[in-house]
Amino acid sequence: MVEFVFCIPLLALLISGMFFFGWALRNQQKVKVSDRYAAWRAVHNAKAVTDASSYAYNLYSEPGQESQRDQFIQDFTAGNVMDPTVEILIEQFLGSRSVNAQLDVSPGPAGTQQELVDAISNSDAESLAERTIAQQFPGSVSANVTSDFSTDTELWKYFSRSGGMESHHVRDGVQWRRWQTSTENAIRDLFLSDLDQAVGTVQDETLQENLRSLYVRNW
């Protein structure tokens, strides 16, 4: 009994330390998960914008359908893009004890895209590379989340005096899909616009469609 009495302070310290560091690690995981979510969500938003453009050009690629194309892009983007915010992170990940939470989302490294564009020397090819690589190549996103957690524990206040927990995550864009690598629309706009205008002068719409199919389809 005397030995147990002497061990009680040590046991109490170990148990309290387990709870304290467990609570701290749990909060750190919350910050990391919310940071990864913010980066992945931002990448998904970028992909949704690319998808909207690709779908729109596939559905409304004919001259005179620009308004329909723009409306489709607007509707598709509105239904698939949800910007990560501090409020969403607190509600879904950080919890009600989160205070002074901050979120910073910015583009990540873009060296690969720029190297591909810089490797092109022809002016027309530069424009084509800009549209098919720089605008559609899966980019990366950098997200940084910081948060402190309110508590009455003086020891935690001592450890968190530096400004709370922080996590930084960089997420590369999704892989290209086959139809995302297609240069059909960019080539058509860049090199075949005059031909499109000439075909547009034909009165018969069926004949217009048949003529365009000769140089538009099966690229």
mmCIF file of N, CA, C and O in Angstrom, residues 4 18 50 52 55 57 61-62 65 80 94 106 108 114-115 129 131 142 147 209:
data_model
loop_
_atom_site.group_PDB
_atom_site.id
_atom_site.type_symbol
_atom_site.label_atom_id
_atom_site.label_comp_id
_atom_site.label_asym_id
_atom_site.label_seq_id
_atom_site.Cartn_x
_atom_site.Cartn_y
_atom_site.Cartn_z
ATOM 1 N N PHE A 4 2.177 1.768 -3.440
ATOM 2 C CA PHE A 4 1.134 2.272 -4.337
ATOM 3 C C PHE A 4 0.904 3.761 -4.110
ATOM 4 O O PHE A 4 0.710 4.530 -5.063
ATOM 5 N N MET A 18 -1.176 11.325 -21.041
ATOM 6 C CA MET A 18 -1.777 10.600 -22.153
ATOM 7 C C MET A 18 -2.993 11.333 -22.689
ATOM 8 O O MET A 18 -3.163 11.501 -23.897
ATOM 9 N N THR A 50 -12.383 23.141 -66.004
ATOM 10 C CA THR A 50 -11.867 22.544 -67.239
ATOM 11 C C THR A 50 -12.907 21.638 -67.885
ATOM 12 O O THR A 50 -13.105 21.657 -69.104
ATOM 13 N N ALA A 52 -16.118 21.841 -67.588
ATOM 14 C CA ALA A 52 -17.197 22.663 -68.127
ATOM 15 C C ALA A 52 -16.849 23.176 -69.515
ATOM 16 O O ALA A 52 -17.672 23.128 -70.430
ATOM 17 N N TYR A 55 -16.849 20.081 -72.007
ATOM 18 C CA TYR A 55 -18.208 19.650 -72.314
ATOM 19 C C TYR A 55 -18.913 20.662 -73.218
ATOM 20 O O TYR A 55 -19.612 20.294 -74.164
ATOM 21 N N TYR A 57 -17.697 22.855 -75.351
ATOM 22 C CA TYR A 57 -17.216 22.865 -76.732
ATOM 23 C C TYR A 57 -17.645 21.617 -77.483
ATOM 24 O O TYR A 57 -17.812 21.646 -78.699
ATOM 25 N N SER A 61 -20.285 23.457 -80.382
ATOM 26 C CA SER A 61 -19.043 23.825 -81.055
ATOM 27 C C SER A 61 -19.263 24.594 -82.347
ATOM 28 O O SER A 61 -18.306 25.106 -82.937
ATOM 29 N N GLU A 62 -20.509 24.690 -82.779
ATOM 30 C CA GLU A 62 -20.776 25.350 -84.057
ATOM 31 C C GLU A 62 -20.775 26.870 -83.905
ATOM 32 O O GLU A 62 -21.102 27.400 -82.840
ATOM 33 N N GLN A 65 -23.230 29.451 -81.619
ATOM 34 C CA GLN A 65 -23.682 28.822 -80.381
ATOM 35 C C GLN A 65 -22.886 29.307 -79.168
ATOM 36 O O GLN A 65 -22.866 28.648 -78.133
ATOM 37 N N ASN A 80 -20.901 22.515 -59.679
ATOM 38 C CA ASN A 80 -19.794 21.619 -59.348
ATOM 39 C C ASN A 80 -18.649 22.286 -58.596
ATOM 40 O O ASN A 80 -17.721 21.601 -58.190
ATOM 41 N N LEU A 94 -12.766 20.986 -37.945
ATOM 42 C CA LEU A 94 -12.074 21.570 -36.803
ATOM 43 C C LEU A 94 -12.897 21.546 -35.518
ATOM 44 O O LEU A 94 -12.345 21.408 -34.432
ATOM 45 N N SER A 106 -3.594 28.874 -52.665
ATOM 46 C CA SER A 106 -2.910 29.556 -53.764
ATOM 47 C C SER A 106 -2.428 28.514 -54.771
ATOM 48 O O SER A 106 -2.316 27.333 -54.440
ATOM 49 N N GLY A 108 -0.127 26.099 -56.811
ATOM 50 C CA GLY A 108 1.114 25.431 -56.476
ATOM 51 C C GLY A 108 2.138 25.562 -57.592
ATOM 52 O O GLY A 108 1.974 26.388 -58.504
ATOM 53 N N GLN A 114 4.746 25.508 -67.714
ATOM 54 C CA GLN A 114 5.480 26.624 -68.293
ATOM 55 C C GLN A 114 6.620 26.149 -69.167
ATOM 56 O O GLN A 114 6.919 26.736 -70.217
ATOM 57 N N GLU A 115 7.285 25.066 -68.771
ATOM 58 C CA GLU A 115 8.370 24.525 -69.592
ATOM 59 C C GLU A 115 7.851 24.046 -70.938
ATOM 60 O O GLU A 115 8.501 24.228 -71.971
ATOM 61 N N ALA A 129 -0.402 26.058 -77.671
ATOM 62 C CA ALA A 129 0.127 25.483 -76.429
ATOM 63 C C ALA A 129 -0.476 26.170 -75.213
ATOM 64 O O ALA A 129 -0.770 25.527 -74.204
ATOM 65 N N ARG A 131 -3.426 27.440 -74.934
ATOM 66 C CA ARG A 131 -4.823 27.038 -74.739
ATOM 67 C C ARG A 131 -4.962 25.580 -74.334
ATOM 68 O O ARG A 131 -5.841 25.232 -73.550
ATOM 69 N N SER A 142 -1.778 24.813 -53.542
ATOM 70 C CA SER A 142 -1.137 24.847 -52.236
ATOM 71 C C SER A 142 -2.130 25.403 -51.218
ATOM 72 O O SER A 142 -2.695 26.480 -51.416
ATOM 73 N N SER A 147 -4.912 26.954 -36.975
ATOM 74 C CA SER A 147 -6.019 27.035 -36.039
ATOM 75 C C SER A 147 -5.509 26.832 -34.622
ATOM 76 O O SER A 147 -4.562 26.066 -34.389
ATOM 77 N N GLU A 209 -23.711 21.447 -92.187
ATOM 78 C CA GLU A 209 -23.281 20.405 -91.252
ATOM 79 C C GLU A 209 -22.438 19.349 -91.956
ATOM 80 O O GLU A 209 -21.422 18.879 -91.419
#
